[in-house]
């Protein structure tokens, strides 16, 4: 049996989640209309007072008059006992199911773990195409849009951290759980189910494509540097490289829970920072190719220009990811009235996003300065580095870069797959009322790895639809947190926070619609190459 956790029975109204939530543990209602059982760790504390302070017992006006030397120590003992009762909670029950699921199985996380996970999930190869956005936006608007997007998504990240324990005595450890509690079961599922599932499972499929393809590049680089040619070696096909990557990812995925992969996330963070730094430093240090221009691309039609700008905004927006994992990461931390989980979580996020900014801004600005409008549309700055500096750069640089990308893809696969593992095990624990045995847990993770591998091989054109699907998932990062904060905290109407969050939330929805429109227009006018079971 897993470690049991304390839960508080709250008689006041709370979000009524009566049906199972995919991928999350619902609050089991005491009755359909009265109260709910909310999961807490053993160090967590209910918060029933005003401004985050617990209510105090009213003092008698005669207490000061009858106080004696004997009464003074008794008063201290009573106050101490009252503090213990407030810290533990007056009514507790054991609810072991949270301790059976991979996300909340371990509650010993800290700010360092949060920084590792956030860095690993926040930096990816999608950042390598940031200089491509500058070719449509130019220097001024490119820097402005990148800066605004960074501040916007950092603000919504702060909102999610605050919303994690927005209801007294309850922790929302999954994004979908929070969405259903705020918007209602049906609307919450409709708004958040597909985006969050795609950002988990879809990202894992993309990582298999990226990791497998980069494995092939690394192998070719090593063979060329060692033997001088690859003619005598029978290379593996792309499908076989996908299989090698998937096998490695599934073996690594046998680590039990989110806290257990903190070291893996640290490796992912170090490798991501390493390959980003190597790419932009080499690009800036080497001589620029001839005929570099920084003028925005000129299009024949106005619609083409607008779609190009929308695509550039989409590239900037999609460079920031990981919001669908922030509640899960925070759910691995202990929380109490005196030390709520939002404090170490925000500390870890601030440090990690400082590192992310030091990677993304030099990558975008330095890459555009080095290559201008000559950046290839497929592959971004890494393709430009290979195209223009292949002959004047040591083989160690592309080899090390490829190796770092492979390692980062393997480690990122673990954290993005964890919500899927949590969902699969939730189904078993709900039906059987016991934790998954080790062999079933291993089998479920192997099943997901095989399914992701099959999709990567069967639908190799999925990256061509990234703009369309990315537009649908964009509100998870830029819009929903603002709207959920308003509906949960109910700020004063027409106040600064009311205007700010409604403006950002509405703008995020509008931007999502525009990006979807631009992606559809691009697909209709330019088309996509559809080929099944033929990865290239």
XYZ file of C-alpha atoms in Angstrom:
536
model
C 0.000 0.000 0.000
C 1.161 3.558 -0.678
C 1.742 6.192 1.909
C -1.542 7.541 3.200
C -2.105 11.254 3.308
C -4.253 13.480 5.502
C -7.397 14.902 3.985
C -9.736 17.505 5.431
C -13.519 17.325 5.318
C -14.717 20.823 4.505
C -18.384 21.559 5.033
C -18.363 24.801 3.076
C -19.207 24.741 -0.625
C -16.358 23.712 -2.903
C -15.895 22.777 -6.564
C -18.180 19.756 -7.073
C -16.348 17.203 -9.182
C -18.598 14.176 -9.243
C -17.270 12.265 -12.253
C -13.706 11.016 -12.736
C -11.355 13.493 -14.307
C -8.978 12.083 -16.936
C -5.451 12.233 -15.596
C -6.317 13.708 -12.214
C -7.562 12.592 -8.850
C -10.983 14.104 -8.193
C -12.098 15.312 -4.825
C -14.375 12.557 -3.550
C -17.586 14.168 -2.365
C -18.940 13.358 1.078
C -22.419 13.784 -0.383
C -23.595 15.074 -3.777
C -24.306 18.521 -2.399
C -22.528 18.809 0.932
C -18.787 19.109 1.391
C -15.880 17.360 -0.264
C -12.795 15.452 0.741
C -9.718 17.343 -0.382
C -6.297 15.748 -0.460
C -3.529 17.230 1.652
C -0.060 16.064 2.494
C 0.732 15.317 6.112
C 2.267 18.753 6.489
C -0.564 20.657 4.833
C -2.882 22.962 6.760
C -6.403 24.214 6.139
C -6.789 27.952 5.794
C -10.169 29.252 6.912
C -9.391 32.789 7.988
C -9.197 36.157 6.320
C -6.102 37.063 4.327
C -4.609 33.600 4.801
C -4.695 33.603 8.650
C -6.659 30.999 10.621
C -9.527 32.260 12.803
C -8.728 32.759 16.457
C -10.936 31.891 19.400
C -12.576 35.081 20.792
C -11.078 36.174 24.096
C -13.205 36.865 27.123
C -13.155 40.498 28.368
C -12.572 39.128 31.889
C -9.528 37.066 30.977
C -7.017 39.766 31.859
C -8.651 40.400 35.215
C -8.609 36.789 36.467
C -5.167 35.901 35.103
C -2.943 34.475 37.837
C 0.582 32.961 37.867
C -1.129 29.542 37.731
C -3.346 30.542 34.806
C -0.481 31.857 32.694
C 1.210 28.486 31.938
C -2.223 26.920 31.460
C -3.047 29.591 28.888
C 0.190 28.794 27.030
C -0.633 25.092 27.060
C -4.125 25.773 25.704
C -2.744 28.054 22.980
C -0.157 25.434 22.080
C -2.843 22.740 21.866
C -4.998 25.058 19.739
C -2.087 25.671 17.362
C -1.542 21.932 16.971
C -5.211 21.396 16.197
C -5.130 24.173 13.621
C -1.954 22.791 12.062
C -3.256 19.224 11.778
C -6.886 19.956 10.957
C -9.897 19.170 13.145
C -11.289 16.349 10.988
C -8.922 14.108 9.089
C -9.261 10.888 7.163
C -6.790 8.732 5.323
C -6.994 8.851 1.535
C -4.183 6.748 0.061
C -5.057 7.151 -3.622
C -3.087 10.360 -4.101
C -0.015 8.532 -2.788
C -0.481 5.869 -5.466
C -0.210 8.170 -8.490
C 3.111 9.185 -10.095
C 2.610 12.950 -9.804
C 1.635 13.088 -6.114
C 3.278 9.852 -4.955
C 6.156 11.828 -3.450
C 5.682 15.161 -1.672
C 9.307 15.918 -0.775
C 10.066 18.295 -3.633
C 11.813 21.630 -3.156
C 12.838 24.772 -5.038
C 15.804 23.000 -6.646
C 13.618 20.220 -8.028
C 11.176 22.845 -9.309
C 13.996 24.684 -11.084
C 15.274 21.464 -12.691
C 11.831 20.418 -13.930
C 10.937 23.898 -15.166
C 14.197 24.277 -17.063
C 13.913 20.833 -18.633
C 10.328 21.436 -19.746
C 10.785 25.113 -20.627
C 13.656 24.918 -23.124
C 13.418 22.838 -26.254
C 14.406 22.685 -29.889
C 11.432 24.921 -30.764
C 13.623 27.799 -29.558
C 16.038 27.180 -32.447
C 13.544 28.667 -34.938
C 13.207 31.955 -33.018
C 15.518 33.848 -35.459
C 13.101 32.859 -38.226
C 10.404 35.014 -36.584
C 12.656 38.073 -36.879
C 12.742 37.702 -40.684
C 9.053 38.679 -40.758
C 8.988 41.074 -37.784
C 12.332 42.856 -38.179
C 14.650 44.019 -35.421
C 12.348 46.360 -33.508
C 9.126 44.395 -33.522
C 10.973 41.122 -33.122
C 12.616 42.213 -29.861
C 9.404 43.871 -28.629
C 7.253 40.808 -29.314
C 9.794 38.445 -27.756
C 10.052 40.599 -24.621
C 6.281 40.993 -24.253
C 5.695 37.268 -24.756
C 8.327 36.441 -22.127
C 6.775 38.767 -19.529
C 3.253 37.624 -20.407
C 3.926 33.925 -19.990
C 5.956 34.536 -16.814
C 2.981 36.421 -15.371
C 0.530 33.622 -16.234
C 2.968 31.160 -14.688
C 2.818 33.184 -11.458
C -0.991 33.092 -11.623
C -1.011 29.303 -11.917
C 1.313 28.998 -8.929
C -1.103 31.115 -6.874
C -4.109 29.118 -8.105
C -2.557 25.819 -7.001
C -3.946 26.350 -3.478
C -6.571 28.985 -4.211
C -9.269 27.067 -2.279
C -8.699 26.557 1.444
C -7.521 23.033 2.167
C -7.387 21.903 -1.459
C -4.495 21.497 -3.896
C -5.012 21.452 -7.653
C -2.135 19.243 -8.743
C -3.268 18.885 -12.363
C -4.114 21.575 -14.921
C -7.281 19.781 -16.023
C -8.437 19.489 -12.421
C -8.133 23.255 -11.948
C -9.912 23.952 -15.256
C -12.871 21.731 -14.325
C -13.114 23.216 -10.846
C -13.219 26.771 -12.241
C -15.230 26.380 -15.457
C -17.323 23.358 -14.497
C -16.941 19.722 -15.473
C -18.150 19.870 -19.071
C -16.750 23.278 -20.040
C -13.486 22.617 -18.218
C -12.987 19.365 -20.096
C -13.893 20.987 -23.398
C -11.411 23.824 -22.908
C -8.452 21.988 -21.391
C -8.651 18.261 -22.150
C -7.360 18.270 -25.736
C -4.707 21.001 -25.260
C -3.207 19.406 -22.162
C -3.297 15.890 -23.574
C -1.710 17.085 -26.817
C 0.960 19.051 -24.945
C 1.838 15.843 -23.103
C 1.377 13.019 -25.600
C 1.920 15.130 -28.718
C 5.154 16.539 -27.357
C 6.391 13.005 -26.669
C 5.660 12.047 -30.293
C 7.543 15.128 -31.502
C 10.463 14.286 -29.210
C 10.692 10.817 -30.759
C 10.919 12.431 -34.213
C 13.491 15.000 -33.087
C 15.509 12.606 -30.954
C 15.529 9.828 -33.552
C 16.495 12.177 -36.372
C 19.246 13.772 -34.290
C 20.549 10.331 -33.308
C 21.002 9.611 -37.002
C 22.870 12.926 -37.475
C 25.112 12.188 -34.498
C 25.904 8.708 -35.796
C 26.793 10.044 -39.237
C 29.008 12.741 -37.738
C 30.889 10.248 -35.573
C 31.367 7.802 -38.470
C 32.604 10.514 -40.842
C 35.128 11.783 -38.295
C 36.392 8.283 -37.457
C 36.478 6.499 -40.828
C 36.210 9.387 -43.256
C 33.190 7.948 -45.056
C 30.004 6.060 -44.397
C 29.980 4.033 -47.621
C 31.139 0.854 -45.875
C 28.502 1.112 -43.144
C 24.884 0.119 -43.654
C 22.947 2.951 -41.993
C 19.798 2.421 -39.991
C 16.569 3.692 -41.465
C 14.738 6.592 -39.831
C 12.128 4.198 -38.432
C 14.869 2.160 -36.795
C 16.368 5.291 -35.247
C 12.908 6.185 -33.897
C 12.786 2.710 -32.362
C 16.214 3.121 -30.736
C 15.177 6.426 -29.206
C 11.819 5.055 -28.014
C 13.466 2.026 -26.401
C 15.901 4.303 -24.533
C 13.080 6.606 -23.407
C 10.919 3.721 -22.158
C 13.813 2.245 -20.154
C 14.394 5.630 -18.521
C 10.642 6.018 -17.932
C 10.649 3.211 -15.354
C 11.562 5.741 -12.647
C 8.456 5.779 -10.455
C 7.366 9.384 -9.926
C 7.963 13.029 -10.738
C 10.359 13.638 -7.858
C 12.442 10.593 -8.779
C 13.308 12.151 -12.168
C 14.714 15.359 -10.657
C 18.245 14.256 -11.570
C 17.068 13.398 -15.073
C 15.554 16.871 -15.413
C 18.837 18.390 -14.223
C 20.650 16.593 -17.054
C 17.983 17.815 -19.471
C 18.367 21.397 -18.259
C 22.182 21.330 -18.538
C 22.108 19.835 -22.035
C 19.461 22.309 -23.242
C 21.451 25.293 -21.984
C 24.614 23.779 -23.492
C 23.375 23.261 -27.047
C 21.581 26.629 -27.120
C 24.747 28.372 -25.971
C 27.014 26.478 -28.383
C 24.784 27.263 -31.371
C 24.431 31.005 -30.822
C 28.058 31.543 -29.748
C 29.458 29.734 -32.813
C 27.031 31.575 -35.087
C 28.091 34.968 -33.715
C 31.834 34.231 -33.612
C 32.062 32.887 -37.173
C 32.027 35.210 -40.175
C 28.585 36.035 -41.486
C 27.662 34.717 -44.939
C 27.624 37.246 -47.760
C 24.536 39.211 -48.803
C 22.928 39.115 -45.360
C 19.848 41.339 -45.254
C 17.743 42.405 -42.289
C 14.827 43.802 -44.241
C 11.464 42.102 -43.584
C 10.322 39.727 -46.312
C 8.185 41.381 -49.009
C 5.051 39.508 -50.109
C 2.972 39.960 -53.233
C -0.351 40.026 -51.385
C -1.479 41.644 -48.146
C -2.925 38.364 -46.895
C 0.433 36.683 -47.405
C 2.152 39.380 -45.345
C -0.420 39.092 -42.545
C -0.101 35.307 -42.453
C 3.683 35.646 -42.310
C 3.402 37.979 -39.308
C 0.950 35.611 -37.608
C 3.318 32.731 -38.211
C 6.143 34.754 -36.677
C 4.013 35.542 -33.620
C 3.215 31.847 -33.355
C 6.923 30.986 -33.377
C 7.535 33.465 -30.550
C 4.570 32.191 -28.528
C 5.448 28.512 -28.994
C 9.025 29.093 -27.816
C 7.646 29.184 -24.281
C 6.186 25.925 -23.034
C 5.626 23.972 -19.840
C 2.565 25.712 -18.371
C 0.635 22.451 -18.563
C 3.176 20.968 -16.116
C 3.586 23.727 -13.532
C 0.721 22.565 -11.286
C 2.024 19.000 -11.442
C 5.510 20.153 -10.448
C 4.137 22.198 -7.564
C 2.054 19.203 -6.471
C 5.263 17.333 -5.593
C 6.064 19.811 -2.801
C 4.968 19.747 0.836
C 2.711 22.582 1.880
C 1.655 24.008 5.217
C 0.034 27.150 6.542
C 3.396 28.660 7.467
C 5.255 27.428 4.383
C 2.853 27.132 1.417
C 4.142 25.396 -1.679
C 3.890 28.558 -3.782
C 6.951 30.074 -2.059
C 9.591 27.470 -3.029
C 7.833 26.930 -6.377
C 8.080 30.597 -7.339
C 11.687 30.717 -6.145
C 12.585 27.802 -8.421
C 10.634 29.256 -11.366
C 12.335 32.662 -11.071
C 15.773 31.084 -11.202
C 14.903 28.782 -14.101
C 13.340 31.547 -16.207
C 16.371 33.728 -15.681
C 18.394 30.941 -17.301
C 15.748 30.511 -20.016
C 15.928 34.220 -20.848
C 19.730 34.038 -21.045
C 19.310 31.257 -23.623
C 16.391 32.438 -25.749
C 17.229 36.125 -26.197
C 20.851 35.591 -27.373
C 19.660 32.710 -29.549
C 17.037 34.855 -31.284
C 18.983 38.096 -31.551
C 22.405 36.546 -32.222
C 20.997 34.098 -34.749
C 19.234 36.837 -36.698
C 22.352 39.024 -36.611
C 24.485 36.159 -37.940
C 22.222 34.973 -40.768
C 19.476 37.549 -41.331
C 17.026 36.521 -44.020
C 19.276 33.591 -45.049
C 17.999 31.376 -42.209
C 16.484 28.186 -43.687
C 12.748 27.872 -43.004
C 13.229 24.208 -42.075
C 15.392 23.737 -38.995
C 16.129 27.347 -38.098
C 19.509 28.394 -36.739
C 20.879 24.842 -36.470
C 20.305 24.251 -40.196
C 21.942 27.612 -40.918
C 24.969 26.640 -38.818
C 25.325 23.391 -40.752
C 24.773 25.076 -44.128
C 27.159 28.033 -43.806
C 29.816 26.766 -41.360
C 30.078 23.063 -42.061
C 33.560 23.362 -43.572
C 35.076 25.920 -41.193
C 33.872 24.348 -37.944
C 35.329 21.420 -36.060
C 33.370 18.155 -36.159
C 33.299 18.278 -32.357
C 30.791 21.134 -32.379
C 28.000 19.498 -34.453
C 28.707 16.185 -32.727
C 28.401 17.678 -29.234
C 25.333 19.677 -30.242
C 23.593 16.593 -31.627
C 24.453 14.581 -28.528
C 23.073 17.297 -26.242
C 19.839 17.482 -28.249
C 19.399 13.705 -28.012
C 19.969 13.742 -24.239
C 17.617 16.688 -23.811
C 14.917 14.939 -25.863
C 15.259 11.781 -23.743
C 14.958 13.704 -20.479
C 12.135 15.959 -21.693
C 10.211 12.838 -22.722
C 10.113 11.776 -19.053
C 8.512 14.907 -17.649
C 6.021 15.345 -20.510
C 4.982 11.688 -20.332
C 4.401 11.777 -16.561
C 0.823 13.216 -16.807
C -0.031 10.407 -19.241
C 1.383 7.803 -16.858
C -0.597 9.441 -14.054
C -3.790 9.202 -16.105
C -3.290 5.530 -16.953
C -2.577 4.577 -13.338
C -5.493 6.664 -12.109
C -7.853 4.454 -14.106
C -6.476 1.322 -12.461
C -6.427 2.694 -8.909
C -9.976 4.047 -9.239
C -11.355 0.719 -10.409
C -9.375 -1.543 -8.058
C -8.826 0.708 -5.029
C -5.187 -0.266 -4.747
C -1.880 0.931 -6.222
C -0.534 -0.410 -9.489
C 1.838 -3.344 -9.070
C 5.309 -2.744 -10.434
C 4.838 -5.014 -13.429
C 1.628 -3.246 -14.507
C 3.236 0.159 -14.091
C 6.106 -0.959 -16.330
C 3.681 -2.431 -18.863
C 1.610 0.767 -19.029
C 4.694 2.866 -19.703
C 5.885 0.477 -22.370
C 2.420 0.649 -23.955
C 2.528 4.443 -24.111
C 6.039 4.396 -25.590
C 4.926 1.940 -28.295
C 1.840 4.039 -29.052
C 3.911 7.236 -29.385
C 6.382 5.388 -31.630
C 3.546 4.127 -33.847
C 2.118 7.645 -34.246
C 5.564 9.077 -35.049
C 6.072 6.477 -37.792
C 2.510 6.498 -39.120
C 2.088 10.291 -39.213
C 5.503 11.788 -39.964
C 3.856 14.932 -41.360
C 2.546 15.968 -37.918
C 5.158 18.764 -37.565
C 3.515 20.427 -40.588
C 0.365 20.780 -38.480
C 2.226 22.252 -35.518
C 1.005 25.771 -36.293
C -2.634 24.689 -36.375
C -2.504 22.567 -33.238
C -0.262 25.103 -31.508
C -2.874 27.804 -32.056
C -5.451 25.598 -30.338
C -3.179 24.930 -27.353
C -1.947 28.531 -26.981
C -4.696 29.589 -24.495
C -3.314 27.084 -21.969
C -0.295 29.375 -21.618
C -1.579 32.872 -22.329
C -5.355 33.029 -21.732
C -6.830 30.447 -19.360
C -4.683 31.335 -16.305
C -5.883 34.964 -16.435
C -9.556 33.999 -16.720
C -9.271 31.318 -14.035
C -7.643 33.804 -11.653
C -10.544 36.245 -12.113
C -13.211 33.583 -11.613
C -11.469 32.186 -8.519
C -10.314 35.347 -6.727
C -13.104 37.641 -7.936
C -11.186 40.955 -7.855
C -13.014 44.249 -7.551
C -14.710 45.068 -10.831
C -12.851 47.685 -12.907
C -9.799 47.416 -10.655
C -6.276 47.237 -12.105
C -6.031 43.453 -11.728
C -9.519 43.020 -13.195
C -8.615 45.029 -16.306
C -5.180 43.415 -16.648
C -6.377 39.828 -16.514
C -9.439 40.331 -18.678
C -7.317 42.150 -21.263
C -4.613 39.471 -21.344
C -7.142 36.632 -21.329
C -9.173 38.140 -24.178
C -6.045 38.971 -26.165
C -4.829 35.398 -25.738
C -8.100 33.997 -27.111
C -8.040 36.411 -30.075
C -4.400 35.571 -30.788
C -5.241 31.859 -30.701
C -8.052 32.345 -33.246
C -5.803 34.389 -35.524
C -3.029 31.784 -35.386
C -5.475 29.008 -36.237
C -6.770 31.074 -39.166
C -3.243 31.807 -40.375
C -2.252 28.136 -40.121
C -5.331 27.020 -42.067
C -4.680 29.652 -44.734
C -1.062 28.520 -45.069
C -2.106 24.865 -45.385
C -4.725 25.711 -48.019
C -2.476 27.959 -50.102
C 0.831 26.101 -49.794
C -0.394 22.592 -48.985
C 1.405 19.948 -46.948
C 3.148 16.794 -48.028
C 1.142 13.924 -46.575
C 2.944 10.578 -46.452
C 1.999 7.766 -44.104
C 4.541 5.339 -42.623
C 7.416 7.046 -44.462
C 9.451 9.040 -41.924
C 12.221 11.074 -43.512
